[in-house]
Coordinates of C-alpha atoms in Angstrom, one line a residue:
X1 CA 63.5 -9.8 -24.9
X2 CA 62.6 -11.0 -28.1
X3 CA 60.1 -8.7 -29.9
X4 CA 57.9 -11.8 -30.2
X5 CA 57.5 -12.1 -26.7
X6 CA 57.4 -9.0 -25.9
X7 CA 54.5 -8.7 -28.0
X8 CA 53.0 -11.6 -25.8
X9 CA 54.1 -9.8 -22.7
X10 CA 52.1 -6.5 -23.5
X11 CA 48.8 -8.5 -24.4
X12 CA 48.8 -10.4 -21.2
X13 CA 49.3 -7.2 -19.4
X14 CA 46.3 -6.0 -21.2
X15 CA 44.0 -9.0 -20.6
X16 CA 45.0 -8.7 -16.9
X17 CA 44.2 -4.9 -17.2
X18 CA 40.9 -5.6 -18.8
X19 CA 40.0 -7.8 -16.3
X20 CA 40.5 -5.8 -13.1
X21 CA 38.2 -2.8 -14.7
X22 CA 36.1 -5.2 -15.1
X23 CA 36.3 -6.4 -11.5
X24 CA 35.6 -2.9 -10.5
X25 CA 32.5 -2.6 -12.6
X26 CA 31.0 -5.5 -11.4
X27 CA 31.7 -4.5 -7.7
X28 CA 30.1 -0.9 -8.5
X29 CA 27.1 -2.4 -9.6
X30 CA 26.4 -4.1 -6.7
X31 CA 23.9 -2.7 -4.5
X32 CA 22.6 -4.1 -1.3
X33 CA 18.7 -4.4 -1.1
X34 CA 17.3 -1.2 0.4
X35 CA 15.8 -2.0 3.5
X36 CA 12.5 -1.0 4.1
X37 CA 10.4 0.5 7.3
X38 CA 6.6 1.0 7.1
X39 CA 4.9 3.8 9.7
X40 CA 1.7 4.1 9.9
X41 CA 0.6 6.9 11.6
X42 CA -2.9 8.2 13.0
X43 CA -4.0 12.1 13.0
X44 CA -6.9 12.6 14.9
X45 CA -8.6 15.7 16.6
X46 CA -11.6 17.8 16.0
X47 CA -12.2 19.9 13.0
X48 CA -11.0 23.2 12.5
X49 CA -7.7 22.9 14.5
X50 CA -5.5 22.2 11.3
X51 CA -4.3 18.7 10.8
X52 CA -4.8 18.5 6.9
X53 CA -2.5 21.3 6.3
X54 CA 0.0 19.9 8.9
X55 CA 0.2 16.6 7.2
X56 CA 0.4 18.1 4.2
X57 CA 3.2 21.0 5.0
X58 CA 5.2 18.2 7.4
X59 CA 5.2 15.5 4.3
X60 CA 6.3 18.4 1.5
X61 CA 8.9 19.4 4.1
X62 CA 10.0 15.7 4.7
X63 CA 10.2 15.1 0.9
X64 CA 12.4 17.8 0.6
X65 CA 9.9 20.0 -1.0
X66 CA 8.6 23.9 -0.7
X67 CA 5.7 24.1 1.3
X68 CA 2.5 25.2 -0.6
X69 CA 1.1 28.0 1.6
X70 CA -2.2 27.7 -0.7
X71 CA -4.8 26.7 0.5
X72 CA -6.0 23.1 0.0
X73 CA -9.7 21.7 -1.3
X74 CA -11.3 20.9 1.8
X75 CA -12.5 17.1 1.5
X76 CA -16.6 17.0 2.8
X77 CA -16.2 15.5 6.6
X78 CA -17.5 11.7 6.9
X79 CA -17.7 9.7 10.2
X80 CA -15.0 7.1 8.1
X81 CA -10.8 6.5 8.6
X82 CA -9.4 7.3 6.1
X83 CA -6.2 5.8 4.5
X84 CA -5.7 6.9 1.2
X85 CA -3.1 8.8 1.7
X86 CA 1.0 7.0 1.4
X87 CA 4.5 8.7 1.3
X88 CA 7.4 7.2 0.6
X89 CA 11.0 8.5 1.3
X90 CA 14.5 7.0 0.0
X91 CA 17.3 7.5 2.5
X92 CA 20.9 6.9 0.5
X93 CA 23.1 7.4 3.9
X94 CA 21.2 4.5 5.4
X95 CA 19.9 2.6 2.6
X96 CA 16.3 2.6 3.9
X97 CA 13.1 3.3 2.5
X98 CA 10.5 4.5 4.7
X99 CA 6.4 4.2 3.9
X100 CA 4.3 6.1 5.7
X101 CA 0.7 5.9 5.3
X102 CA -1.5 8.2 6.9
X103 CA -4.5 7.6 8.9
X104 CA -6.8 10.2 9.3
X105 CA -10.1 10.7 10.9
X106 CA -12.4 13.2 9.2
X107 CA -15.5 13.6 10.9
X108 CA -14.3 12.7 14.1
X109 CA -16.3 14.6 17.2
X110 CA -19.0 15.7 14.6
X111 CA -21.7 14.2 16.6
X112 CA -23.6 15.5 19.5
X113 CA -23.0 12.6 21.7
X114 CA -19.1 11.8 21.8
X115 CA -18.9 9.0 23.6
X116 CA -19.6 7.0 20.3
X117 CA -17.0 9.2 18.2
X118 CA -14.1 6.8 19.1
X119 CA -15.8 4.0 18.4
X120 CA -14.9 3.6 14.7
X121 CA -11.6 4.5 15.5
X122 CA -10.9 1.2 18.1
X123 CA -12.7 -0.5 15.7
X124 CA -9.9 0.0 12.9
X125 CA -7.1 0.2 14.7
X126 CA -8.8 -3.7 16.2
X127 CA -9.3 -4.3 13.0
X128 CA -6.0 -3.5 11.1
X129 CA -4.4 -5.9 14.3
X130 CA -6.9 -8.8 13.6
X131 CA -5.4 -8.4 9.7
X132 CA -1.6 -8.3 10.4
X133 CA -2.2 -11.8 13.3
X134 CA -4.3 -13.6 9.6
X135 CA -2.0 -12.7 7.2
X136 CA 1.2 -14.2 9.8
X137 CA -0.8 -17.1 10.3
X138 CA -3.0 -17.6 7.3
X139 CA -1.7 -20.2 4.5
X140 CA -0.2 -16.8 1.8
X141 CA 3.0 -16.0 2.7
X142 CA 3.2 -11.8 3.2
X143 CA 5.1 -10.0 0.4
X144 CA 6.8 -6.4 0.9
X145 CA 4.4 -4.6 -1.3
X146 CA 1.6 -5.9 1.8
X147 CA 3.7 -4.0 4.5
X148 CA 2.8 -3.8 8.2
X149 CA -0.6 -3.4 8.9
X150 CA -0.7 -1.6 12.5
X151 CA -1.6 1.8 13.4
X152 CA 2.0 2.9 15.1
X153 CA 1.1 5.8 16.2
X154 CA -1.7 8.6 16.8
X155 CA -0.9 12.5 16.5
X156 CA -3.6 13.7 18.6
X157 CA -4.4 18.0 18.2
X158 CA -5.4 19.8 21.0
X159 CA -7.6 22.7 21.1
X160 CA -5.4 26.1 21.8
X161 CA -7.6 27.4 24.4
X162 CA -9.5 24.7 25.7
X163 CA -9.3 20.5 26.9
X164 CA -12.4 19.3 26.6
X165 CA -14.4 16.4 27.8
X166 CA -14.3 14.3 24.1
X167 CA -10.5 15.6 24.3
X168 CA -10.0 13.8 27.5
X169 CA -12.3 11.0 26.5
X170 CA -10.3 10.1 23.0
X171 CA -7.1 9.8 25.0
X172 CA -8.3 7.8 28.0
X173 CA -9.7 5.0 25.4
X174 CA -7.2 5.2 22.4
X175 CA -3.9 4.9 24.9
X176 CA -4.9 1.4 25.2
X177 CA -4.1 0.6 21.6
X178 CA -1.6 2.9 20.5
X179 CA 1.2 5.5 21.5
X180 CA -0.2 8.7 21.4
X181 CA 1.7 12.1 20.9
X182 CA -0.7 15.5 21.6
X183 CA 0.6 18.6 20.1
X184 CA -1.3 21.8 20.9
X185 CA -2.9 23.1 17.6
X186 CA -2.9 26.9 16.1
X187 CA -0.7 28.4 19.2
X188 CA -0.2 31.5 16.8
X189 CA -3.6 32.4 18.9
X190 CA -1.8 31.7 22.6
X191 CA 0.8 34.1 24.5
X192 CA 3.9 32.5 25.7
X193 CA 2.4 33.4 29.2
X194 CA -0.5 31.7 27.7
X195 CA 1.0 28.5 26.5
X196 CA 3.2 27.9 29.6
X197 CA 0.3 28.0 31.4
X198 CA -1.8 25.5 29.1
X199 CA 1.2 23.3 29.1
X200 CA 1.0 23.0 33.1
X201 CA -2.7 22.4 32.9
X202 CA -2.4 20.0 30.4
X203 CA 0.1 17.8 32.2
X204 CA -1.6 18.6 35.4
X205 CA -4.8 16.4 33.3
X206 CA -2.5 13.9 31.9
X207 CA -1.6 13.0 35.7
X208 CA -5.2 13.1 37.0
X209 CA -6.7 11.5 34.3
X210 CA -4.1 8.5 34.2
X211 CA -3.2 9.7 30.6
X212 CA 0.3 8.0 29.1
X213 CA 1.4 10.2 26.5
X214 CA 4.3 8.7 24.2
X215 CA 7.9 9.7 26.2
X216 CA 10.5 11.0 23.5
X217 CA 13.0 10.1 25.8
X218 CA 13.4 14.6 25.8
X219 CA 15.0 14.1 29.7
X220 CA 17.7 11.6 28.9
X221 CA 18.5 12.1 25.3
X222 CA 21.8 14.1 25.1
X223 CA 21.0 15.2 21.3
X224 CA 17.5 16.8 22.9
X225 CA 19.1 18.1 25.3
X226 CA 21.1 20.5 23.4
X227 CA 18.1 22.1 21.6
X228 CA 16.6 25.0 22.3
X229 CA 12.2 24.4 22.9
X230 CA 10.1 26.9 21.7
X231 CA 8.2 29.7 24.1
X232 CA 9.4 28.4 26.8
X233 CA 8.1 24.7 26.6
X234 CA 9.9 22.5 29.0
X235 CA 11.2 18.9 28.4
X236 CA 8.3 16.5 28.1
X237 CA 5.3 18.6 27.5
X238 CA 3.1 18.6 24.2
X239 CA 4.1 20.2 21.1
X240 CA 2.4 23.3 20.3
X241 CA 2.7 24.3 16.6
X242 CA 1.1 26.3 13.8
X243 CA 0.5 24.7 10.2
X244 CA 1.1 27.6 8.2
X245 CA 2.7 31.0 8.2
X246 CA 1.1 34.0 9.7
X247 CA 0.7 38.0 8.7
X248 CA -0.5 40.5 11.7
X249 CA -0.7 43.5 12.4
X250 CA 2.1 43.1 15.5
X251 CA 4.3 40.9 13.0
X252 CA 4.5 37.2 11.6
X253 CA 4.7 34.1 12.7
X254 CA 6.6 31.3 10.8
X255 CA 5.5 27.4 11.0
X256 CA 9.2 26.2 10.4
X257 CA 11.0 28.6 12.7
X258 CA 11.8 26.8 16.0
X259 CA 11.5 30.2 18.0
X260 CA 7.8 30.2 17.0
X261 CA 6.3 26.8 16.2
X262 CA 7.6 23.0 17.2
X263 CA 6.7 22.0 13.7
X264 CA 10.2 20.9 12.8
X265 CA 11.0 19.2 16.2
X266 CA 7.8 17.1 15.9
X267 CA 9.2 16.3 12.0
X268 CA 12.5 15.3 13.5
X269 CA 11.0 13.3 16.3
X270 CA 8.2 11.9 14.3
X271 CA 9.4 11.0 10.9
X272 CA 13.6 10.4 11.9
X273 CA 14.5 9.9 15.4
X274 CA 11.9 8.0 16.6
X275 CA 9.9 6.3 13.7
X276 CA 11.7 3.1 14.8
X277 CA 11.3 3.8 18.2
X278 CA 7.1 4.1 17.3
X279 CA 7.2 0.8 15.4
X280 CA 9.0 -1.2 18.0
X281 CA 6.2 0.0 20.2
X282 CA 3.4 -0.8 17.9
X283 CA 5.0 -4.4 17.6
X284 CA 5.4 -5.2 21.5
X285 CA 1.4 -4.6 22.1
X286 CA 1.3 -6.4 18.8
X287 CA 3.2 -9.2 20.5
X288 CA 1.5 -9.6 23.9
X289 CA -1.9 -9.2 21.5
X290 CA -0.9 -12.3 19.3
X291 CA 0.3 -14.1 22.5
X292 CA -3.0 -14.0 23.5
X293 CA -4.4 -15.0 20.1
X294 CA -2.4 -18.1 20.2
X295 CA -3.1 -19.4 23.7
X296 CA -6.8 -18.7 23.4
X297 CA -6.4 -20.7 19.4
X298 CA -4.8 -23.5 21.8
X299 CA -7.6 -23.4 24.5
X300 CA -10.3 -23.7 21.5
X301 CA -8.6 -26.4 19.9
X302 CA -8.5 -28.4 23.1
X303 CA -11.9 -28.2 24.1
X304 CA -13.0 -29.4 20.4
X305 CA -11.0 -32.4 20.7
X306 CA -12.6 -33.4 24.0

């Protein structure tokens, strides 16, 4: 070979060589569009039994972050939802990002007379379903920053020692809009003889009452099935955690340790394994709901045009 061309032979080796790194730095940089899950989930349950500092230490330990053990400014208790507060989670394995936005009821069961305390809570969960139905079928297309609009969910707390009437009340009316999941608040206060038999009771009222509390599926799932339930809880029966860690005389109690608290199986369930699960639910009454919407928009149209 000539040195001329093999001059021309080394720089067309090099252009090709050029090329194909650049090849490969295109195809690095392209991403696929993250795909993105909104949950909207509901805590309700009279004051005192710990549901701000639950939210707060299940979202730091969800976000990957230490929880605070401090203790939080307690926000002045109003008869309004409130929604101000969003979390948002990037999953790289499965290129999802998931919103939550929390729904919580402050206030809730202040009132003498508690017949009227879930009211306002129909109301907006009514209300947030009226929204999502007009923005499908209004003129303005929906964007992703407007998100799903229904309430998926309701975490409802228990008293430890104690159903009461509003108890039972709240979950008689609210099952009718929304999958609820009860978890037994503060059971740092309860005996495992103690719990076991609150548990019984409680399903024992769940049965009477004609009370349909969200099914994780505990019975059939084979991942379930190999965990180990806290003080003796048995597949199927509420959640009984504590929202913080806690110092006595006898010894401590930790909120993240499965042998004392379900506070990291309800995070698993609520914010992994079955936040799909939740939304498909939410968006099958949705369904029948806008089914309904439609005919009866049909019906009215009709009998104008007569």
């Amino acid at each position: 070979m000539t040195p001329r061309l093999l001059v021309l032979w080394l720089a067309a080796h090099a252009a090709a060589d050029d090329n194909s790194s650049n090849k490969e730095q295109d195809y690095a940089s392209l991403k696929l569009k993250p795909r993105v899950v909104s949950f909207n989930v509901m805590v309700a349950g009279l004051s005192g039994l710990g549901k701000t500092t639950t939210c707060n230490m299940l979202f730091d330990a969800w976000q990957g972050n230490s929880p605070s053990q401090e203790k939080r400014k307690i926000r002045r208790a109003t008869p309004h939802v409130d929604v101000s507060r969003k979390i948002e989670r990037y999953d790289k394995r499965t290129n999802t990002i998931l919103r939550v936005r929390v729904v919580d009821t402050p206030g809730f069961g202040n009132n003498i007379d508690h017949k009227h305390a879930v009211r306002p809570i129909t109301k907006y969960i009514r209300k947030c379903r009226d929204e999502q139905f007009r923005a499908e079928t209004g003129a303005r297309k929906e964007t992703e920053a407007d998100g799903d609009r229904l309430v998926h969910a309701c975490v409802y707390f228990i008293s430890p020692h104690r159903f009461l009437e509003i108890d039972r009340h709240f979950l008689r009316h609210v099952q009718r809009e929304l999958a609820i999941v009860p978890v037994i608040a503060k059971t740092d206060t309860l005996t495992d003889e103690e719990l076991a038999e609150y548990r019984a009771m409680l399903r024992d009222e769940f049965t009477k009452n004609n009370i349909q509390v969200y099914d994780f599926g505990e019975k059939s799932s084979e991942l379930l099935e190999k965990r180990a339930f806290a003080r003796g809880r048995e597949r199927g029966e509420p959640l009984g955690i504590i929202a913080r860690d806690g110092h006595y005389p006898w010894g401590t109690s930790q909120f993240q340790f499965a042998a004392h608290s379900d506070f990291a199986l309800l995070k698993d369930l609520l914010l992994s394994e079955h936040t799909e699960p939740l939304v498909e639910h939410a968006s099958a009454r949705y369904a029948r709901y806008r089914a309904r919407r439609v005919r009866l928009g049909y019906a009215t149209d009709a009998a104008k045009s007569l």
